[in-house]
Amino acid sequence: MPAAPIETNHGAGCSREKSRAAQKRIKQDILDTMVELKPGLPEDCPLRPEQDLFKWQEAHKSKVRGNFKCGFCGKTFKNEFYLDRHLDNKHQSEFLANATLCLSDYCDVLDCDDLIPGRPIPICREEEMQRRHHRCRGVFDRCFPSAPHDRESQHLHDTFTHQFCDKLSCSGRSWRSKAWHPDGPSRQDRSQVKIGSGRAVVLTLLFVFLVVFYGVMVHARRESATRRDLRPLTSRQRGLPALLARIASLPGVLMQRAGVGTRSHRD
């Protein structure tokens, strides 16, 4: 019997990206930890990855020479984002009948945000964190129910509630402020992020312009200094043959003057 969600945060919509992050969190932090202890999660557990809505489509993805390939039709795409859009538009009927679980609905329990590239860290509100903490304990109570004399189940229950639920508080981790938005930043926060990004781009372009301008000015000064240094050298080079000719004719002038002096003495 497929597990029914305790609560859902996204209504009829289901985020593929967040579901993928939740699937990764479940595998790495839950299933890989309990693989030697228990065969799997009970049917009543809402975190069973085999009931993931996108499991069948995700299984038909492959990466070939840096591109992402659709296993249903063979088309390739330059990144996974475009392949996801292709699956949503062209293969929306490719789902398993028993795969009805939207794992992205449990990202508030599994804390998927840090697994999604580029997603900003949300800001915190204590009331919301208390709701998430209560929901988290309800999820792990169903996944690892306490049973008399079952120390293994109790150990797993305590381990995962401590790992996932106990840190769901504003003091349990570093948050930005005291107003947390369940689905990420508010519209005002997003606009502030856009403004900050625009300022960063402008400052970067200004810095690049100043570096280029400084380089051009330095190059121009060096060229000017080189030309000034070469002018005297060119003048000397042009006057050198005349100077050598004068030096070469100096003995003849001296001999001529000496001859003139001798004739005058004889006369």
C-alpha positions as a printed Julia matrix, in Angstrom:
267×3 Matrix{Float64}:
   0.0    0.0     0.0
   1.61   3.3    -1.05
   2.27   5.8     1.7
   0.02   8.83    1.84
   1.76  12.15    2.46
   1.36  13.61    5.95
   1.2   17.16    4.6
   2.03  18.73    1.28
   3.5   22.15    0.66
   3.18  22.42   -3.08
  -0.4   21.34   -3.85
  -0.76  19.57   -7.18
   2.63  20.78   -8.41
   5.76  18.77   -7.76
   9.26  20.15   -8.21
  11.46  17.76  -10.16
  14.64  19.47   -8.99
  13.71  19.33   -5.32
  12.47  15.75   -5.67
  15.86  14.82   -7.13
  17.58  16.49   -4.17
  15.3   14.64   -1.72
  16.01  11.33   -3.47
  19.75  11.99   -3.12
  19.39  12.89    0.58
  17.37   9.75    1.31
  19.9    7.5    -0.42
  23.04   9.03    1.08
  21.91   9.8     4.62
  19.25   7.14    5.3
  19.39   4.08    3.03
  23.18   3.85    2.86
  23.31   4.11    6.66
  20.77   1.37    7.34
  21.7   -1.01    4.48
  23.41  -3.45    6.87
  20.74  -3.18    9.56
  17.35  -3.34    7.84
  16.23  -4.49    4.37
  14.34  -1.28    3.65
  11.75   1.22    4.78
   8.28   0.04    5.82
   5.36   0.53    3.45
   3.87   3.23    5.65
   7.03   5.35    5.38
   6.45   8.42    3.17
  10.14   8.52    2.19
  10.27   5.3     0.18
  12.24   6.2    -2.99
  10.56   3.46   -5.05
   7.34   5.5    -4.87
   9.02   8.64   -6.22
   6.83  10.26   -8.89
   9.81  10.95  -11.18
  11.66   7.67  -10.62
  10.78   6.17  -14.02
  11.73   9.28  -15.96
  14.95   9.79  -13.96
  15.91   6.2   -14.76
  15.69   7.06  -18.47
  18.34   9.75  -18.3
  21.93   9.19  -19.34
  24.97  11.36  -19.87
  26.86  10.9   -23.16
  30.0   12.96  -23.93
  28.93  15.8   -21.68
  25.35  15.9   -23.01
  22.17  14.57  -21.39
  20.22  11.97  -23.37
  16.54  11.1   -23.17
  16.06   7.35  -22.94
  12.54   7.51  -24.35
  13.26   9.17  -27.71
  17.07   9.43  -27.92
  17.28  13.23  -28.1
  20.28  14.89  -26.46
  20.5   18.18  -24.59
  23.39  20.34  -23.42
  22.33  20.25  -19.76
  19.86  18.55  -17.44
  17.59  21.58  -17.19
  16.59  21.31  -20.87
  16.18  17.55  -20.58
  13.82  18.08  -17.63
  11.75  20.51  -19.71
  11.68  17.99  -22.57
  10.41  15.24  -20.25
   7.73  17.56  -18.85
   6.54  18.57  -22.35
   6.98  15.41  -24.44
   6.86  12.47  -22.04
   4.43  13.64  -19.38
   2.62  10.29  -19.51
   5.73   8.24  -18.71
   5.05   7.49  -15.04
   4.68   4.28  -13.06
   1.19   3.54  -11.8
   2.32   3.09   -8.19
   4.77   6.03   -8.22
   2.61   8.77   -6.74
   4.89  10.23   -4.07
   6.15  13.79   -4.53
   9.4   13.74   -2.59
   9.83  17.5    -2.93
   6.99  17.81   -0.39
   9.45  16.5     2.22
  12.32  18.84    1.49
  11.42  20.88    4.57
  12.09  17.72    6.6
  15.13  16.51    4.68
  16.63  20.0     4.29
  17.26  19.72    0.55
  18.15  23.36   -0.07
  21.91  22.89    0.27
  21.8   20.14   -2.41
  20.3   22.48   -5.03
  22.99  24.56   -6.8
  22.45  28.3    -6.61
  19.52  28.15   -4.19
  19.88  30.87   -1.52
  19.85  29.94    2.15
  16.4   30.87    3.51
  15.98  33.17    6.45
  14.47  31.89    9.68
  11.21  32.24   11.6
  10.92  30.23   14.81
   7.21  29.37   14.38
   7.88  27.83   10.98
  10.84  25.87   12.3
   8.68  24.43   15.1
   6.14  23.28   12.51
   8.9   21.63   10.48
  10.31  19.97   13.6
   6.9   18.53   14.51
   6.34  17.28   10.97
   9.82  15.76   10.87
   9.18  13.69   13.98
   5.88  12.49   12.51
   7.65  11.31    9.35
  10.33   9.34   11.2
   7.77   7.89   13.62
   6.16   6.29   10.57
   9.44   5.23    8.95
  10.93   3.76   12.14
   8.06   2.91   14.48
   8.98   1.91   18.0
   8.32  -1.73   18.78
   8.72  -3.6    22.08
  12.16  -5.18   22.41
  13.19  -3.85   18.96
  16.37  -2.0    19.86
  17.41  -1.74   16.24
  14.32   0.23   15.2
  14.57   2.43   18.27
  18.21   3.11   17.53
  17.44   4.11   13.9
  14.53   6.26   15.03
  16.66   8.13   17.56
  19.56   8.47   15.11
  17.54   9.99   12.26
  15.32  12.21   14.41
  18.48  13.64   15.95
  20.15  14.01   12.53
  17.21  15.62   10.73
  14.7   16.96   13.29
  16.77  18.3    16.16
  18.59  20.79   13.95
  15.31  22.31   12.7
  15.48  25.43   14.83
  16.79  28.93   14.31
  19.54  28.2    16.84
  20.35  24.79   15.39
  22.15  26.15   12.34
  23.27  29.45   10.84
  20.41  31.49    9.42
  20.38  34.96    7.95
  17.7   36.63   10.08
  14.52  36.05   12.04
  11.97  35.92    9.2
  11.93  32.62    7.36
   9.95  32.03    4.16
   8.91  28.36    3.64
   9.48  28.37   -0.12
  12.63  30.49   -0.06
  13.07  34.26   -0.2
  10.09  36.57   -0.53
   9.49  38.7    -3.61
  11.17  41.62   -1.87
  14.18  39.47   -1.01
  14.4   38.23   -4.6
  14.26  41.82   -5.89
  17.04  42.76   -3.48
  19.09  39.82   -4.72
  18.54  40.97   -8.32
  19.57  44.53   -7.42
  22.64  43.23   -5.65
  23.53  41.07   -8.64
  23.1   44.05  -10.99
  25.39  46.17   -8.83
  27.97  43.41   -8.79
  27.89  43.23  -12.6
  28.27  47.02  -12.92
  31.17  47.08  -10.46
  32.85  44.2   -12.28
  32.56  45.95  -15.64
  33.85  49.2   -14.11
  36.82  47.36  -12.65
  37.62  45.74  -16.01
  37.36  49.14  -17.74
  39.76  50.73  -15.23
  42.25  47.88  -15.64
  42.16  48.2   -19.44
  42.4   52.01  -19.24
  45.37  51.8   -16.88
  47.09  49.3   -19.18
  46.61  51.55  -22.22
  47.96  54.57  -20.34
  51.04  52.67  -19.14
  51.7   51.38  -22.66
  51.35  54.91  -24.11
  53.77  56.34  -21.56
  56.32  53.65  -22.29
  56.04  54.31  -26.01
  56.51  58.04  -25.44
  59.55  57.47  -23.21
  61.07  55.09  -25.74
  60.7   57.66  -28.52
  62.34  60.36  -26.39
  65.24  58.03  -25.63
  65.72  57.2   -29.31
  65.84  60.8   -30.6
  69.38  61.68  -29.37
  70.61  58.29  -30.44
  69.27  58.88  -33.95
  70.94  62.29  -34.09
  74.25  60.81  -33.0
  73.88  58.04  -35.54
  73.31  60.6   -38.32
  76.29  62.78  -37.24
  78.69  59.89  -36.75
  79.82  59.54  -40.39
  80.61  63.27  -40.59
  82.57  63.06  -37.33
  84.56  60.08  -38.6
  85.28  61.92  -41.86
  86.59  64.88  -39.92
  88.82  62.68  -37.81
  90.14  60.92  -40.93
  90.97  64.26  -42.59
  92.68  65.63  -39.49
  96.2   64.26  -40.33
  96.06  65.81  -43.82
  95.06  69.17  -42.38
  97.87  69.03  -39.88
 100.39  68.04  -42.59
  99.11  70.83  -44.83
  99.47  73.35  -42.06
 102.94  72.04  -41.28
 103.91  72.39  -44.96
 102.65  75.95  -45.06
 104.72  76.81  -42.04
 107.89  75.34  -43.63
 107.49  77.34  -46.83
 107.04  80.55  -44.93
 110.23  79.88  -42.94
 112.22  79.26  -46.12
 111.01  82.46  -47.7
